[in-house]
Coordinates of C-alpha atoms in Angstrom, one line a residue:
M1 CA -83.7 37.6 123.1
G2 CA -82.1 36.4 126.4
N3 CA -84.4 33.4 126.6
D4 CA -83.7 32.5 122.9
L5 CA -79.9 32.6 123.6
V6 CA -80.3 30.3 126.5
Q7 CA -82.5 28.0 124.5
R8 CA -80.0 27.8 121.7
A9 CA -77.3 27.0 124.2
Q10 CA -79.4 24.3 125.8
D11 CA -80.2 22.8 122.4
W12 CA -76.4 22.8 121.6
L13 CA -75.8 21.1 124.9
I14 CA -78.0 18.2 124.1
E15 CA -76.1 17.5 120.8
D16 CA -72.5 18.2 122.0
P17 CA -70.5 14.9 121.8
D18 CA -67.7 16.1 124.1
P19 CA -68.1 15.7 127.9
Q20 CA -65.5 18.5 128.4
T21 CA -67.3 21.2 126.4
R22 CA -70.7 20.0 127.8
E23 CA -69.4 20.6 131.3
E24 CA -68.0 24.0 130.2
L25 CA -71.3 25.1 128.7
R26 CA -73.3 23.9 131.7
G27 CA -71.1 26.0 134.0
L28 CA -71.7 29.0 131.7
L29 CA -75.5 28.5 131.7
D30 CA -75.5 28.2 135.5
A31 CA -73.6 31.5 135.7
V32 CA -76.0 33.2 133.3
A33 CA -78.9 31.9 135.4
A34 CA -77.3 33.5 138.5
G35 CA -77.2 36.9 136.8
D36 CA -73.5 36.9 135.8
G37 CA -73.2 39.7 133.2
P38 CA -69.8 38.7 131.8
A39 CA -71.0 35.1 131.5
R40 CA -74.0 36.2 129.4
A41 CA -71.7 38.2 127.2
D42 CA -69.4 35.2 126.7
L43 CA -72.4 33.0 125.9
A44 CA -73.8 35.5 123.4
D45 CA -70.4 35.6 121.7
R46 CA -70.2 31.8 121.4
F47 CA -73.7 31.8 119.8
S48 CA -73.3 35.0 117.7
G49 CA -72.7 33.0 114.5
T50 CA -70.8 30.1 113.2
L51 CA -67.1 29.8 112.2
Q52 CA -66.7 30.4 108.5
F53 CA -64.1 29.3 106.0
G54 CA -61.5 32.0 105.7
T55 CA -57.9 32.3 104.4
A56 CA -57.1 28.9 106.0
G57 CA -60.4 27.1 106.4
L58 CA -61.9 27.1 109.9
R59 CA -59.9 28.6 112.8
G60 CA -61.0 29.9 116.2
E61 CA -60.8 29.6 119.9
L62 CA -61.5 26.3 121.6
G63 CA -64.7 26.1 123.5
A64 CA -68.4 25.2 123.4
G65 CA -70.7 26.8 120.9
P66 CA -71.0 27.3 117.1
N67 CA -68.6 30.2 117.1
R68 CA -65.8 28.1 118.7
M69 CA -63.6 25.2 117.7
N70 CA -65.0 22.0 119.2
R71 CA -66.0 18.4 118.3
A72 CA -69.5 19.4 117.3
V73 CA -68.2 22.0 114.9
V74 CA -65.7 19.6 113.5
V75 CA -68.2 16.8 113.0
R76 CA -70.4 19.1 111.1
A77 CA -67.4 20.3 109.0
A78 CA -66.4 16.8 108.2
A79 CA -70.0 15.8 107.3
G80 CA -70.2 18.9 105.1
L81 CA -66.9 18.1 103.3
A82 CA -68.0 14.4 102.8
G83 CA -71.3 15.5 101.4
W84 CA -69.7 17.9 99.0
L85 CA -67.2 15.3 97.8
R86 CA -70.0 12.9 97.2
A87 CA -71.9 15.6 95.2
Q88 CA -68.7 16.0 93.1
G89 CA -68.7 12.4 92.2
R90 CA -66.0 11.5 94.7
G91 CA -68.1 9.3 97.0
D92 CA -65.5 6.5 96.9
G93 CA -62.5 8.9 97.3
L94 CA -59.8 9.0 99.9
V95 CA -59.5 11.7 102.5
V96 CA -56.2 12.1 104.2
V97 CA -56.3 13.6 107.7
G98 CA -53.3 15.1 109.6
Y99 CA -53.0 16.9 112.8
D100 CA -50.5 18.8 114.9
A101 CA -49.9 18.7 118.7
R102 CA -52.3 21.4 119.8
H103 CA -55.0 20.9 122.3
M104 CA -57.8 18.7 120.8
S105 CA -56.0 18.2 117.5
E106 CA -55.9 14.4 117.6
E107 CA -59.5 14.2 118.8
F108 CA -60.7 16.5 115.9
A109 CA -58.7 14.4 113.4
R110 CA -60.2 11.1 114.6
D111 CA -63.7 12.6 114.5
T112 CA -63.0 13.6 110.9
A113 CA -61.8 10.1 110.0
A114 CA -64.9 8.6 111.6
V115 CA -67.4 10.9 109.8
V116 CA -65.7 10.4 106.5
T117 CA -65.8 6.7 106.9
G118 CA -69.4 6.8 108.0
A119 CA -70.2 8.7 104.9
G120 CA -68.9 5.9 102.7
L121 CA -65.6 7.5 101.7
R122 CA -62.2 6.1 102.6
A123 CA -60.1 7.9 105.3
A124 CA -56.4 7.7 106.2
L125 CA -55.0 9.2 109.3
L126 CA -51.4 10.3 109.5
P127 CA -49.5 8.2 112.1
R128 CA -48.9 11.0 114.7
P129 CA -48.7 14.7 115.0
L130 CA -46.8 15.9 112.0
P131 CA -46.1 19.1 110.0
T132 CA -48.7 20.5 107.7
P133 CA -46.5 20.0 104.6
V134 CA -46.5 16.3 105.2
L135 CA -50.3 16.3 104.9
A136 CA -50.2 18.4 101.8
F137 CA -47.6 16.0 100.3
A138 CA -49.7 13.0 101.3
V139 CA -52.8 14.3 99.4
R140 CA -50.9 14.3 96.1
H141 CA -48.7 11.3 96.8
L142 CA -51.7 9.1 97.6
G143 CA -54.0 10.5 94.9
A144 CA -56.6 11.5 97.5
A145 CA -59.8 13.3 96.8
A146 CA -59.2 15.8 99.6
G147 CA -57.1 16.4 102.8
V148 CA -57.8 17.9 106.2
M149 CA -55.1 19.3 108.5
V150 CA -56.1 20.1 112.1
T151 CA -53.9 23.0 113.1
A152 CA -54.0 26.6 114.0
S153 CA -50.5 27.2 112.7
H154 CA -49.0 30.0 114.7
N155 CA -52.1 31.2 116.5
P156 CA -52.3 31.5 120.3
P157 CA -52.5 28.3 122.5
R158 CA -56.3 28.6 123.0
D159 CA -57.0 28.3 119.2
N160 CA -57.3 25.4 116.8
G161 CA -58.2 25.1 113.2
Y162 CA -59.3 23.0 110.3
K163 CA -57.6 23.4 107.0
V164 CA -59.1 21.7 103.9
Y165 CA -57.1 20.7 100.8
L166 CA -58.5 19.5 97.4
G167 CA -57.2 16.6 95.4
D168 CA -54.5 18.7 93.7
G169 CA -52.9 19.2 97.1
A170 CA -53.8 22.9 97.3
Q171 CA -56.0 24.6 99.9
I172 CA -59.7 25.3 99.0
V173 CA -60.7 28.3 97.0
P174 CA -64.1 29.5 95.7
P175 CA -66.5 28.0 94.8
A176 CA -65.4 24.9 96.8
D177 CA -65.3 26.8 100.0
S178 CA -68.9 28.1 99.7
G179 CA -70.1 24.8 98.4
I180 CA -68.7 23.0 101.5
A181 CA -70.1 25.7 103.7
E182 CA -73.6 25.1 102.2
R183 CA -73.2 21.4 102.9
I184 CA -72.1 22.1 106.5
A185 CA -75.2 24.3 107.0
A186 CA -77.4 21.5 105.7
V187 CA -76.2 18.9 108.2
G188 CA -79.0 17.8 110.4
P189 CA -78.9 16.6 114.0
L190 CA -75.5 15.3 115.0
A191 CA -77.0 12.0 116.2
E192 CA -77.9 11.3 112.5
V193 CA -74.2 11.7 111.4
P194 CA -72.7 8.2 111.3
R195 CA -69.5 8.0 113.3
P196 CA -68.2 4.4 113.4
A197 CA -65.6 3.5 116.0
S198 CA -63.2 2.1 113.3
G199 CA -62.9 1.5 109.6
W200 CA -60.3 4.0 108.6
Q201 CA -56.6 3.4 107.9
V202 CA -53.8 4.7 110.1
L203 CA -50.8 5.3 107.9
D204 CA -47.4 4.1 109.0
D205 CA -44.1 5.9 108.8
G206 CA -43.8 5.1 105.1
I207 CA -45.6 8.3 104.3
V208 CA -43.0 10.3 106.3
D209 CA -40.2 8.5 104.5
A210 CA -41.8 9.3 101.1
Y211 CA -42.0 12.9 102.1
L212 CA -38.4 13.0 103.2
E213 CA -37.2 11.4 100.0
R214 CA -39.0 14.0 98.0
V215 CA -37.8 16.9 100.2
A216 CA -34.1 15.8 100.1
G217 CA -34.3 16.2 96.3
V218 CA -34.8 20.0 96.6
V219 CA -31.0 20.4 97.1
A220 CA -28.5 19.5 94.4
D221 CA -26.2 16.6 94.6
G222 CA -22.6 17.7 95.3
S223 CA -23.5 21.2 96.5
P224 CA -21.7 22.4 99.7
R225 CA -23.1 21.1 102.9
E226 CA -20.8 22.6 105.6
L227 CA -23.0 24.8 107.7
S228 CA -23.7 25.3 111.4
V229 CA -27.3 26.0 112.3
V230 CA -29.2 26.8 115.5
Y231 CA -32.8 25.6 115.1
T232 CA -36.1 26.0 117.0
P233 CA -39.5 24.4 116.3
L234 CA -41.1 26.8 118.8
H235 CA -42.8 23.9 120.8
G236 CA -44.3 22.6 117.5
V237 CA -44.1 19.4 115.5
G238 CA -41.2 20.3 113.2
R239 CA -38.1 19.0 115.0
E240 CA -38.1 15.3 114.1
V241 CA -38.9 15.8 110.4
L242 CA -36.5 18.7 110.0
E243 CA -33.7 16.8 111.7
R244 CA -34.3 13.8 109.5
A245 CA -34.5 16.0 106.4
F246 CA -31.1 17.6 107.2
A247 CA -29.6 14.1 107.8
R248 CA -31.0 12.7 104.6
A249 CA -29.8 15.7 102.5
G250 CA -26.3 15.4 104.0
F251 CA -26.2 18.5 106.3
P252 CA -24.8 18.5 109.8
A253 CA -27.4 18.2 112.5
P254 CA -28.6 21.5 113.7
A255 CA -28.3 22.6 117.3
V256 CA -31.8 22.6 118.7
V257 CA -33.0 25.1 121.3
A258 CA -33.7 22.6 124.1
E259 CA -36.4 24.7 125.9
Q260 CA -38.5 24.7 122.7
A261 CA -37.6 21.3 121.2
D262 CA -40.6 19.2 122.1
P263 CA -44.2 19.7 121.2
D264 CA -46.2 21.6 123.9
P265 CA -49.7 22.9 123.1
D266 CA -49.3 25.6 125.8
F267 CA -46.2 27.2 124.1
P268 CA -44.8 28.1 127.6
T269 CA -41.7 30.1 126.5
V270 CA -43.4 32.5 124.0
A271 CA -46.3 35.0 124.1
F272 CA -47.3 34.1 120.6
P273 CA -45.8 31.0 118.8
N274 CA -45.0 32.9 115.7
P275 CA -41.4 33.7 114.7
E276 CA -42.5 37.2 113.5
E277 CA -43.8 38.2 117.0
P278 CA -41.6 40.2 119.3
G279 CA -39.7 37.9 121.8
A280 CA -40.5 34.6 120.0
M281 CA -36.9 34.3 118.8
D282 CA -35.2 35.4 122.0
L283 CA -34.2 31.9 123.2
A284 CA -32.9 31.0 119.7
F285 CA -30.8 34.2 119.6
A286 CA -29.4 33.4 123.1
H287 CA -28.3 30.0 121.9
A288 CA -26.8 31.6 118.8
R289 CA -24.8 34.0 120.8
A290 CA -23.4 31.1 122.8
A291 CA -22.8 28.7 119.9
G292 CA -21.9 31.1 117.1
P293 CA -23.6 29.4 114.2
D294 CA -23.7 30.6 110.6
I295 CA -27.5 31.1 110.7
V296 CA -30.6 30.5 112.8
I297 CA -33.6 28.7 111.4
A298 CA -37.1 28.5 113.1
N299 CA -40.3 26.8 112.1
D300 CA -43.7 27.8 113.3
P301 CA -45.7 25.2 115.3
D302 CA -47.0 23.3 112.3
A303 CA -43.7 23.8 110.4
D304 CA -45.2 25.2 107.2
R305 CA -43.3 28.5 107.7
C306 CA -39.6 29.1 107.9
A307 CA -37.8 32.0 109.6
V308 CA -34.1 32.8 109.1
A309 CA -31.8 35.0 111.1
V310 CA -28.3 36.1 110.4
P311 CA -25.4 37.6 112.4
D312 CA -25.6 41.4 112.4
A313 CA -23.3 43.5 114.6
R314 CA -25.7 46.5 114.2
A315 CA -28.7 44.6 115.6
G316 CA -29.5 44.3 119.3
G317 CA -28.0 41.1 120.6
G318 CA -25.9 40.6 117.4
W319 CA -28.6 38.7 115.4
R320 CA -31.2 40.0 113.0
M321 CA -34.2 38.1 111.7
L322 CA -34.6 38.4 108.0
R323 CA -37.9 39.6 106.7
G324 CA -40.0 37.2 104.7
D325 CA -39.5 39.3 101.6
E326 CA -35.7 39.0 102.1
V327 CA -35.8 35.3 102.4
G328 CA -38.2 35.1 99.4
A329 CA -35.7 37.1 97.3
L330 CA -32.7 35.0 98.4
I331 CA -34.4 31.7 97.5
A332 CA -35.6 33.1 94.2
A333 CA -32.0 34.3 93.3
H334 CA -30.7 30.9 94.3
L335 CA -33.2 29.0 92.2
V336 CA -32.6 31.3 89.2
A337 CA -28.8 30.8 89.5
G338 CA -29.5 27.0 89.5
G339 CA -31.3 27.3 86.1
A340 CA -35.0 27.3 87.3
S341 CA -37.7 27.7 84.7
G342 CA -41.4 28.5 85.0
T343 CA -43.3 31.1 86.9
L344 CA -42.2 32.9 90.1
A345 CA -45.3 34.0 92.1
T346 CA -46.0 36.0 95.2
T347 CA -48.9 38.1 96.6
I348 CA -50.1 41.6 96.4
V349 CA -48.8 42.3 100.0
S350 CA -45.3 40.9 99.3
S351 CA -42.3 42.9 97.9
S352 CA -42.3 43.8 94.2
L353 CA -38.7 42.7 94.1
L354 CA -39.6 39.2 92.9
S355 CA -41.1 40.7 89.7
R356 CA -37.7 42.3 88.9
I357 CA -35.8 39.0 89.6
A358 CA -38.2 37.1 87.3
R359 CA -38.0 39.8 84.6
A360 CA -34.2 39.8 84.6
A361 CA -34.1 36.0 84.4
G362 CA -36.7 35.9 81.6
L363 CA -39.1 34.0 83.8
G364 CA -42.9 34.3 84.2
Y365 CA -44.3 36.2 87.1
A366 CA -47.6 36.1 88.8
E367 CA -49.1 38.2 91.6
T368 CA -52.1 36.8 93.6
L369 CA -54.3 37.5 96.6
T370 CA -52.9 36.7 100.0
G371 CA -52.5 33.1 100.9
F372 CA -51.0 29.9 99.4
K373 CA -54.4 28.8 98.2
W374 CA -53.9 31.4 95.5
I375 CA -50.2 31.3 95.0
S376 CA -50.3 27.5 94.5
R377 CA -52.6 28.0 91.5
A378 CA -50.4 30.3 89.6
G379 CA -49.9 28.9 86.1
G380 CA -46.6 27.1 85.5
L381 CA -45.6 27.7 89.1
R382 CA -41.9 26.9 89.9
Y383 CA -41.6 28.9 93.1
G384 CA -43.9 30.9 95.2
Y385 CA -43.6 32.8 98.5
E386 CA -45.5 35.2 100.7
E387 CA -44.0 37.8 103.1
A388 CA -45.4 35.9 106.1
L389 CA -42.5 33.4 106.0
G390 CA -44.2 31.0 103.6
Y391 CA -42.2 29.4 100.8
C392 CA -43.1 26.8 98.2
V393 CA -39.9 25.5 96.6
D394 CA -41.2 22.2 95.2
P395 CA -44.8 22.7 94.0
E396 CA -45.0 19.3 92.3
G397 CA -44.3 17.7 95.7
V398 CA -46.0 20.1 98.1
R399 CA -48.4 22.5 96.6
D400 CA -48.4 24.7 99.7
K401 CA -45.9 26.5 101.8
D402 CA -43.4 24.1 103.4
G403 CA -41.0 25.2 106.2
I404 CA -39.0 22.0 106.0
S405 CA -38.0 22.1 102.3
A406 CA -37.5 25.8 102.5
A407 CA -35.1 25.3 105.4
L408 CA -33.1 22.9 103.2
V409 CA -32.9 25.3 100.3
V410 CA -31.8 28.2 102.6
A411 CA -29.2 25.9 104.2
E412 CA -27.9 24.9 100.7
L413 CA -27.6 28.6 99.7
A414 CA -25.9 29.6 103.0
A415 CA -23.5 26.7 102.7
A416 CA -22.6 27.6 99.1
L417 CA -22.0 31.2 100.0
K418 CA -19.9 30.2 103.0
A419 CA -17.7 28.0 100.8
D420 CA -17.2 31.1 98.6
G421 CA -16.4 33.3 101.6
R422 CA -19.7 35.1 101.5
T423 CA -23.0 35.3 103.5
L424 CA -26.7 35.7 103.0
T425 CA -26.3 39.4 103.9
D426 CA -23.7 39.8 101.1
L427 CA -26.1 38.3 98.6
L428 CA -28.9 40.6 99.8
D429 CA -26.6 43.6 99.2
R430 CA -25.8 42.3 95.7
I431 CA -29.5 41.9 94.9
A432 CA -30.1 45.5 96.1
V433 CA -27.4 46.9 93.9
E434 CA -28.7 44.9 90.9
H435 CA -32.5 45.5 91.3
G436 CA -32.8 48.5 93.8
L437 CA -33.3 48.3 97.5
H438 CA -36.8 47.0 98.2
A439 CA -37.4 47.8 101.9
T440 CA -40.5 46.5 103.5
D441 CA -42.2 46.9 106.8
Q442 CA -45.6 46.3 108.4
L443 CA -48.0 48.2 110.5
S444 CA -50.0 45.5 112.3
V445 CA -52.7 46.4 114.8
R446 CA -54.1 43.6 117.0
V447 CA -57.6 44.5 118.4
E448 CA -60.1 43.1 120.9
D449 CA -63.0 44.9 119.2
L450 CA -63.3 44.0 115.5
S451 CA -65.3 47.2 114.9
V452 CA -61.9 49.1 115.1
I453 CA -60.8 47.3 111.9
A454 CA -64.1 47.9 110.1
G455 CA -64.0 51.6 111.1
A456 CA -60.4 52.0 109.8
M457 CA -61.3 50.4 106.5
A458 CA -64.4 52.6 106.2
R459 CA -62.5 55.8 107.0
L460 CA -59.9 55.0 104.4
R461 CA -62.5 54.3 101.8
E462 CA -64.4 57.5 102.5
H463 CA -61.3 59.7 102.8
P464 CA -58.5 58.1 100.8
P465 CA -55.1 59.7 101.4
T466 CA -53.6 61.8 98.6
E467 CA -50.1 61.9 100.1
L468 CA -48.2 59.6 102.5
A469 CA -44.6 60.2 103.8
G470 CA -44.4 63.2 101.5
L471 CA -45.0 61.2 98.4
P472 CA -48.1 61.7 96.2
V473 CA -50.5 58.8 95.9
S474 CA -50.6 58.1 92.2
S475 CA -53.3 55.4 92.4
A476 CA -55.8 54.2 95.0
E477 CA -57.5 50.9 94.4
D478 CA -60.4 49.4 96.4
L479 CA -59.8 45.7 95.9
S480 CA -63.2 44.8 97.1
A481 CA -64.4 45.4 93.5
G482 CA -61.7 43.1 92.1
T483 CA -59.3 43.9 89.3
A484 CA -58.5 42.5 85.9
D485 CA -56.1 40.1 87.5
L486 CA -57.5 39.6 91.0
P487 CA -60.9 38.4 92.4
P488 CA -62.6 40.7 94.9
T489 CA -61.0 40.9 98.4
D490 CA -61.4 43.3 101.4
G491 CA -58.3 45.4 100.8
L492 CA -57.0 48.8 99.7
R493 CA -53.9 49.4 97.6
Y494 CA -52.0 52.7 97.2
R495 CA -49.2 53.3 94.8
L496 CA -47.0 56.3 95.4
S497 CA -44.7 58.2 93.0
G498 CA -41.1 59.0 93.7
G499 CA -38.5 60.7 91.7
P500 CA -34.9 62.0 91.9
A501 CA -35.8 64.8 94.3
S502 CA -37.3 62.4 96.8
G503 CA -34.5 59.8 96.5
V504 CA -37.2 57.2 96.2
E505 CA -38.1 55.4 93.0
A506 CA -41.6 54.3 94.2
A507 CA -43.6 53.2 97.2
R508 CA -46.6 51.0 97.9
V509 CA -49.1 50.4 100.7
V510 CA -51.7 47.6 101.0
V511 CA -54.2 47.5 103.8
R512 CA -56.3 44.5 104.7
P513 CA -57.9 42.7 107.7
S514 CA -56.2 39.5 108.6
G515 CA -58.0 36.3 107.5
T516 CA -56.8 34.3 110.5
E517 CA -56.3 36.7 113.4
P518 CA -58.0 39.8 114.9
K519 CA -55.6 42.2 113.2
L520 CA -55.5 45.0 110.7
K521 CA -52.4 44.6 108.5
C522 CA -50.8 47.3 106.5
Y523 CA -48.0 46.3 104.2
L524 CA -45.4 48.9 103.3
E525 CA -42.7 49.0 100.6
A526 CA -40.2 51.7 99.5
V527 CA -38.0 51.2 96.5
V528 CA -34.7 53.2 96.5
P529 CA -32.2 53.0 93.6
V530 CA -28.7 52.0 94.6
A531 CA -25.8 53.1 92.4
S532 CA -23.2 51.0 94.0
A533 CA -22.4 49.0 97.2
D534 CA -21.0 52.1 98.7
A535 CA -24.4 53.8 98.5
L536 CA -26.3 51.1 100.4
D537 CA -26.1 52.7 103.8
D538 CA -27.6 55.9 102.4
A539 CA -30.3 54.0 100.6
R540 CA -31.2 52.1 103.8
R541 CA -31.4 55.3 105.7
R542 CA -33.7 56.9 103.1
A543 CA -35.9 53.8 102.9
G544 CA -36.2 53.8 106.7
E545 CA -37.4 57.4 106.7
V546 CA -40.0 56.7 104.1
L547 CA -41.3 53.5 105.8
A548 CA -41.6 55.4 109.1
G549 CA -43.5 58.2 107.4
L550 CA -45.8 55.7 105.7
K551 CA -46.6 54.2 109.1
R552 CA -47.2 57.5 110.7
D553 CA -49.4 59.0 108.0
L554 CA -51.3 55.8 107.3
A555 CA -52.2 55.3 111.0
A556 CA -53.5 58.9 111.1
A557 CA -55.5 58.5 107.9
A558 CA -57.1 55.3 109.2
G559 CA -57.7 56.7 112.7
L560 CA -55.9 53.9 114.3
P561 CA -55.3 53.9 118.1
G562 CA -52.3 55.9 119.1
S563 CA -52.1 57.8 115.9

């Protein structure tokens, strides 16, 4: 077994087109030969399998080997994609390739353009590191057969990824993902994959202008624009495009957090470059305390997500980040008030509040599996969101989550409320009184050992809870079998009954392994009726008790660390 591992690594070394990863792998092989145990474990992990298409295509840690993100893996992925497109009759089609500012992103993008060109298709490379929604827009705008975005979104600095879009501008779904994977597996020696040094098009700034023209149209002519914003791109690629979008739409320029303004693949000021992670918004809140803006807006590093924070005297530091479900409801309410028609869509792990907003407005509603590859395919989609800060406010322009256009819609709503003497918090209160308080929280466990996740899922399947937070479990669904409305997925869903005695109308729990990170995620919701605005504080207190109880009891039932 040991000799086989070393032989596979040596075979990989011969094919690897990147001098940097070749040197890295040689060093690892030398350490293994010297009897270094940790080096052997590292080598075994790198060759334990191959990266597979998940929720967002390929994603993983940079480094040598088939279980890492590197140029060899990318060349095979691009060759597999090109082969699949040719098999679909799109052998003369255009593939648009975008990339962010992470380590190796530009190299991976250029390798993709070269492979696509060598396979006889046409390739167009975005002009520079740009947000993911610009790539998603370009696929539809240019009538492309497919698109590739090189990004790991909000993952740690050591990661990168490879997100694939089909010609409709939406991310891949079955059976395309397995079809591409089969083509990747069938790619022969890398030396036989043509990679010309030129032949693809590098797009100019016209594609960004076209995106900005489309994005500026998500806000109404003549609506209020007076609003002060503190903004952070979290060391990502969002700043330039967001600033230009604000200017084109007529909003004042946001005050940018200087320490996080420019792209930096090492993300030096944050532990994780994700607005949802503890500490990620600390610098933005410090700037907000000094500047006193109306709201704070953040994008994740590839700017497909949008975070919003509001002043809150009860919060530590005076600012509170809104949950994705809160922003999702605010945008929905704003679009409905503006006369939106069509379907409102969200996922099984997001709040059920959107269904009530849709029903009250007489609009269609759809609930999908997690991820915008599913949301974007809801029939008649007008607006879709997921709790992880992703919002699609213009599906005909960008059939994916878009943190730039979402920021504009939030700014429009906040400015309109400000002109009326109200705030986003006031609107959330009104929504709670009208539809009930839908309080959400998450139990998220990051692991080093993936067997912890598998063990927790197995334990819940073998011994499903009958009661959580003092509420009886009225239904327990194993989503791995699929439902009438959903394809199979590795997840569990529990619905809990409330009643007048409990002060809770209903509750819900969804448990699933993350598709992009080594995490087990548990999504919690408690719905508490609200008789009037005066009853909101009591409703929040009761909802908080239920959510805390759900966390406690679920962790114990799953046997999670610390429970």
